[in-house]
Every structure is written in structure tokens, then in C-alpha cells.
Amino acid sequence: MKAILQRVLSASVTVDNQLVSSIGQGILVLAAVAPGDTAKEAEALASKVLKLKLWDDESGGRWKKSVQDIGGEVLCVSQFTLLASTKKGSKPDFHGALGSDEAKTLYDMFYKKVQEGYTPEKVKNGVFQAMMQVALVNDGPVTLEVSATPVAQQQQQQQQQKKKEDQKLNPKQQKQPQPKAMEDGQAAAADKAPSSTDQI
């Protein structure tokens, strides 16, 4: 799973001109579910949301308090477009996002885990798969990308990274130039030349 966290003074979600959810000071979470994600990733991401220290303490110490420490609120919004690929062409490719039915199950689990880890009344939600208007006042601005990646995918990414590093450290050796073959005329002349045994 991947999420964008924004430290906000306020945020809200509107659907069909109707206010669905709103919060004051806290975190706006835009979350996406990828193929391979499981309940484990949903729980891990929920824990990160609640534990990340995004606020200063009373003495001015930077990045000392979490949303729980300040008694803030959390607004979760599903956003599959976070997993878009833009490597080819100008049209985003969304094959990196999980199908809607499975994604909804895991997103709902993520949202529930955030509620269970905090005060349920302080955790609000958007509307899955709806066209939402999300308004916010970013405080800072402070915006972070966080993720919870399945172990198998982490290992694959590590192997790919190691392969790239090995290629940089050990560039492919240049092929040695092959000796030029004798021209046809030279080859023919060599064939016709008498050997020492033919001489009288």
C-alpha cells in the first residue's frame, strides 16, 4: 500500500455537493492499494499514519509529536491514482492499482485499523470509488509519501537495485577486435605459393 500524508489545519470531502466528512487540525491520508497487498500491509500503513511525528513539541523541538500526541484528527481518502505509471506516453497507466472489489476490502481494513489504533470518532472517511472534491489547508506545507510493501516485492526490488549497482561497478568489457581476414587475393596467392618440399 502507498499513501500521501499531509499535515493540515483543516480538510474535507464533498460528494455531489454534499459534505461527507471534515476534520480540523490533523492528517489527510490519500491511500492506494496495490496488487500483492494483504491485511499485513493495511495494518502496517495504519500504524505509520498514527505514529509518524509531524508536529513540534512545546519547547520547539522539531518533529516530536504524532497526530495522537496532539489530539488531532485523521481524514482517510481512497486514491488509486497514486499507483499510476507515467513511463510511457502522456496517458497514465493504472495497471499498478488493485481491482476495485479487492481494493475496497483492503482499504476498508486499513481505515478500520486506523480507527482501532486511535479514537474512532476522530477518524473520518471519504467515499470509495466516488468522484470526490477534497479541500484542505496544508500546514507548513508538510507532505510525505509512505508505503507498506509486501516482503516478496521488497526482495524483488532489492535484487533489481543490486543488479543495477553491480552493472555500474562492473561495466561490460569491450569486445576485443577480431583480426582482419586476409583479402581474397592474398589468400589465393598463399595457396599457390610452392612449399619448401616442392622445390628441387
Short mmCIF file of C-alpha atoms in Angstrom, two decimals:
data_model
loop_
_atom_site.label_atom_id
_atom_site.label_comp_id
_atom_site.label_asym_id
_atom_site.label_seq_id
_atom_site.Cartn_x
_atom_site.Cartn_y
_atom_site.Cartn_z
CA MET A 1 0.00 0.00 0.00
CA LYS A 2 1.04 3.56 -0.64
CA ALA A 3 -0.19 6.79 0.94
CA ILE A 4 0.38 10.53 0.79
CA LEU A 5 0.17 12.18 4.21
CA GLN A 6 -0.49 15.89 4.50
CA ARG A 7 -0.33 17.78 7.78
CA VAL A 8 -3.38 20.02 7.71
CA LEU A 9 -5.16 22.73 9.65
CA SER A 10 -8.41 21.51 8.11
CA ALA A 11 -9.64 19.15 5.38
CA SER A 12 -12.96 17.97 3.97
CA VAL A 13 -14.57 15.68 1.41
CA THR A 14 -17.61 16.62 -0.65
CA VAL A 15 -19.58 14.28 -2.95
CA ASP A 16 -22.40 15.52 -5.21
CA ASN A 17 -22.28 18.91 -3.46
CA GLN A 18 -22.87 17.22 -0.09
CA LEU A 19 -20.30 17.46 2.68
CA VAL A 20 -19.32 13.89 3.63
CA SER A 21 -16.52 14.38 6.15
CA SER A 22 -14.42 17.15 7.63
CA ILE A 23 -11.63 17.50 10.18
CA GLY A 24 -9.72 20.25 11.91
CA GLN A 25 -6.01 20.01 12.71
CA GLY A 26 -4.58 16.62 11.84
CA ILE A 27 -3.63 14.44 8.87
CA LEU A 28 -5.21 13.98 5.46
CA VAL A 29 -4.35 10.49 4.15
CA LEU A 30 -4.64 9.66 0.44
CA ALA A 31 -4.26 5.86 0.26
CA ALA A 32 -3.95 3.34 -2.57
CA VAL A 33 -3.91 -0.47 -2.63
CA ALA A 34 -1.53 -2.37 -4.93
CA PRO A 35 -1.58 -5.97 -6.19
CA GLY A 36 0.05 -8.24 -3.61
CA ASP A 37 -1.05 -6.15 -0.63
CA THR A 38 -2.58 -8.02 2.28
CA ALA A 39 -4.05 -7.32 5.70
CA LYS A 40 -0.48 -7.12 6.97
CA GLU A 41 0.30 -4.12 4.76
CA ALA A 42 -3.01 -2.45 5.69
CA GLU A 43 -2.17 -2.76 9.39
CA ALA A 44 1.43 -1.58 8.91
CA LEU A 45 0.34 1.52 6.99
CA ALA A 46 -2.32 2.37 9.58
CA SER A 47 0.34 2.20 12.29
CA LYS A 48 2.64 4.54 10.35
CA VAL A 49 -0.15 7.08 9.91
CA LEU A 50 -0.75 7.25 13.65
CA LYS A 51 2.88 7.12 14.80
CA LEU A 52 4.64 9.48 12.41
CA LYS A 53 5.86 12.56 14.28
CA LEU A 54 4.83 15.56 12.20
CA TRP A 55 4.47 18.28 14.86
CA ASP A 56 6.82 20.24 17.10
CA ASP A 57 6.66 19.98 20.86
CA GLU A 58 6.02 22.82 23.31
CA SER A 59 9.73 23.67 23.61
CA GLY A 60 10.14 24.00 19.85
CA GLY A 61 11.66 20.56 19.26
CA ARG A 62 11.11 19.63 15.62
CA TRP A 63 9.16 16.53 14.58
CA LYS A 64 8.42 15.39 18.11
CA LYS A 65 4.67 14.69 18.20
CA SER A 66 2.28 12.42 16.33
CA VAL A 67 -1.36 13.09 15.50
CA GLN A 68 -2.27 11.10 18.60
CA ASP A 69 0.04 13.21 20.76
CA ILE A 70 -1.66 16.46 19.71
CA GLY A 71 -5.18 15.02 19.83
CA GLY A 72 -5.63 15.75 16.12
CA GLU A 73 -7.97 14.16 13.60
CA VAL A 74 -7.43 11.89 10.60
CA LEU A 75 -9.26 12.00 7.27
CA CYS A 76 -8.72 8.94 5.05
CA VAL A 77 -9.44 9.10 1.32
CA SER A 78 -9.00 6.27 -1.19
CA GLN A 79 -6.97 7.33 -4.24
CA PHE A 80 -5.90 4.61 -6.69
CA THR A 81 -4.24 7.19 -8.98
CA LEU A 82 -1.24 7.21 -6.63
CA LEU A 83 -0.17 3.97 -8.32
CA ALA A 84 -0.28 5.31 -11.86
CA SER A 85 2.67 4.72 -14.18
CA THR A 86 3.71 7.58 -16.46
CA LYS A 87 6.80 5.98 -18.00
CA LYS A 88 5.29 5.67 -21.48
CA GLY A 89 3.35 8.28 -23.37
CA SER A 90 1.24 11.02 -21.85
CA LYS A 91 -1.68 8.88 -20.63
CA PRO A 92 -1.37 7.46 -17.08
CA ASP A 93 -1.42 3.67 -16.77
CA PHE A 94 -3.31 2.35 -13.74
CA HIS A 95 -2.43 -1.35 -14.02
CA GLY A 96 -0.36 -0.92 -10.85
CA ALA A 97 -3.54 -0.50 -8.80
CA LEU A 98 -5.56 -3.40 -7.42
CA GLY A 99 -9.03 -4.16 -8.82
CA SER A 100 -11.88 -2.27 -7.17
CA ASP A 101 -13.52 -5.13 -5.21
CA GLU A 102 -10.30 -6.39 -3.63
CA ALA A 103 -9.02 -2.86 -3.16
CA LYS A 104 -12.16 -1.84 -1.27
CA THR A 105 -11.80 -4.77 1.11
CA LEU A 106 -8.21 -3.86 1.99
CA TYR A 107 -8.87 -0.11 2.08
CA ASP A 108 -11.78 -0.65 4.49
CA MET A 109 -9.47 -2.81 6.61
CA PHE A 110 -6.86 -0.04 6.61
CA TYR A 111 -9.45 2.54 7.67
CA LYS A 112 -10.71 0.26 10.44
CA LYS A 113 -7.17 -0.29 11.72
CA VAL A 114 -6.63 3.49 11.94
CA GLN A 115 -9.85 3.76 13.95
CA GLU A 116 -8.90 0.86 16.23
CA GLY A 117 -5.46 2.35 16.87
CA TYR A 118 -6.89 5.74 17.84
CA THR A 119 -10.19 7.28 18.87
CA PRO A 120 -12.82 6.17 16.28
CA GLU A 121 -14.68 9.50 16.44
CA LYS A 122 -11.52 11.32 15.34
CA VAL A 123 -11.01 9.21 12.21
CA LYS A 124 -13.13 10.19 9.21
CA ASN A 125 -13.53 8.67 5.74
CA GLY A 126 -14.24 9.61 2.16
CA VAL A 127 -16.43 7.57 -0.22
CA PHE A 128 -14.67 4.71 -2.00
CA GLN A 129 -14.73 4.99 -5.82
CA ALA A 130 -16.80 8.19 -5.77
CA MET A 131 -15.91 11.44 -7.54
CA MET A 132 -14.82 13.45 -4.52
CA GLN A 133 -13.86 17.08 -4.05
CA VAL A 134 -11.13 17.15 -1.43
CA ALA A 135 -10.37 20.51 0.17
CA LEU A 136 -7.52 21.14 2.58
CA VAL A 137 -5.33 23.74 4.21
CA ASN A 138 -1.84 22.25 4.28
CA ASP A 139 0.08 23.25 7.40
CA GLY A 140 3.70 24.02 6.51
CA PRO A 141 3.36 22.71 3.86
CA VAL A 142 4.20 19.22 5.12
CA THR A 143 3.59 16.33 2.71
CA LEU A 144 5.11 12.84 2.96
CA GLU A 145 4.88 9.65 0.93
CA VAL A 146 4.77 6.44 2.97
CA SER A 147 4.33 2.83 1.98
CA ALA A 148 3.98 -0.69 3.31
CA THR A 149 5.35 -3.15 0.76
CA PRO A 150 4.89 -6.95 0.76
CA VAL A 151 8.08 -8.86 1.68
CA ALA A 152 8.27 -10.64 -1.69
CA GLN A 153 8.05 -7.32 -3.53
CA GLN A 154 10.69 -5.79 -1.26
CA GLN A 155 13.06 -8.66 -2.04
CA GLN A 156 12.44 -8.28 -5.76
CA GLN A 157 13.11 -4.54 -5.58
CA GLN A 158 16.31 -5.16 -3.61
CA GLN A 159 17.51 -7.68 -6.19
CA GLN A 160 16.79 -5.26 -9.03
CA GLN A 161 18.63 -2.48 -7.21
CA LYS A 162 21.62 -4.75 -6.54
CA LYS A 163 21.71 -5.74 -10.20
CA LYS A 164 21.78 -2.08 -11.25
CA GLU A 165 24.57 -1.33 -8.78
CA ASP A 166 26.60 -4.32 -9.99
CA GLN A 167 26.25 -3.15 -13.58
CA LYS A 168 27.56 0.29 -12.60
CA LEU A 169 30.54 -1.16 -10.71
CA ASN A 170 31.36 -3.79 -13.36
CA PRO A 171 30.59 -2.35 -16.78
CA LYS A 172 30.62 -4.84 -19.61
CA GLN A 173 34.09 -5.27 -21.08
CA GLN A 174 34.54 -4.07 -24.62
CA LYS A 175 34.76 -6.89 -27.08
CA GLN A 176 38.30 -7.46 -28.36
CA PRO A 177 38.56 -6.58 -32.07
CA GLN A 178 38.88 -9.66 -34.27
CA PRO A 179 41.91 -9.83 -36.61
CA LYS A 180 41.03 -8.90 -40.13
CA ALA A 181 40.83 -11.81 -42.52
CA MET A 182 43.28 -11.86 -45.41
CA GLU A 183 41.96 -10.39 -48.58
CA ASP A 184 40.88 -12.89 -51.20
CA GLY A 185 43.84 -12.13 -53.39
CA GLN A 186 46.32 -12.65 -50.56
CA ALA A 187 44.64 -15.93 -49.59
CA ALA A 188 44.77 -17.17 -53.18
CA ALA A 189 48.43 -16.20 -53.54
CA ALA A 190 49.29 -18.03 -50.36
CA ASP A 191 47.59 -21.18 -51.68
CA LYS A 192 49.59 -21.05 -54.94
CA ALA A 193 52.97 -20.41 -53.31
CA PRO A 194 55.20 -23.54 -53.57
CA SER A 195 56.20 -25.20 -50.34
CA SER A 196 59.82 -26.00 -49.49
CA THR A 197 59.23 -29.68 -50.28
CA ASP A 198 58.15 -28.81 -53.85
CA GLN A 199 61.43 -27.10 -54.63
CA ILE A 200 64.23 -29.15 -56.22
#
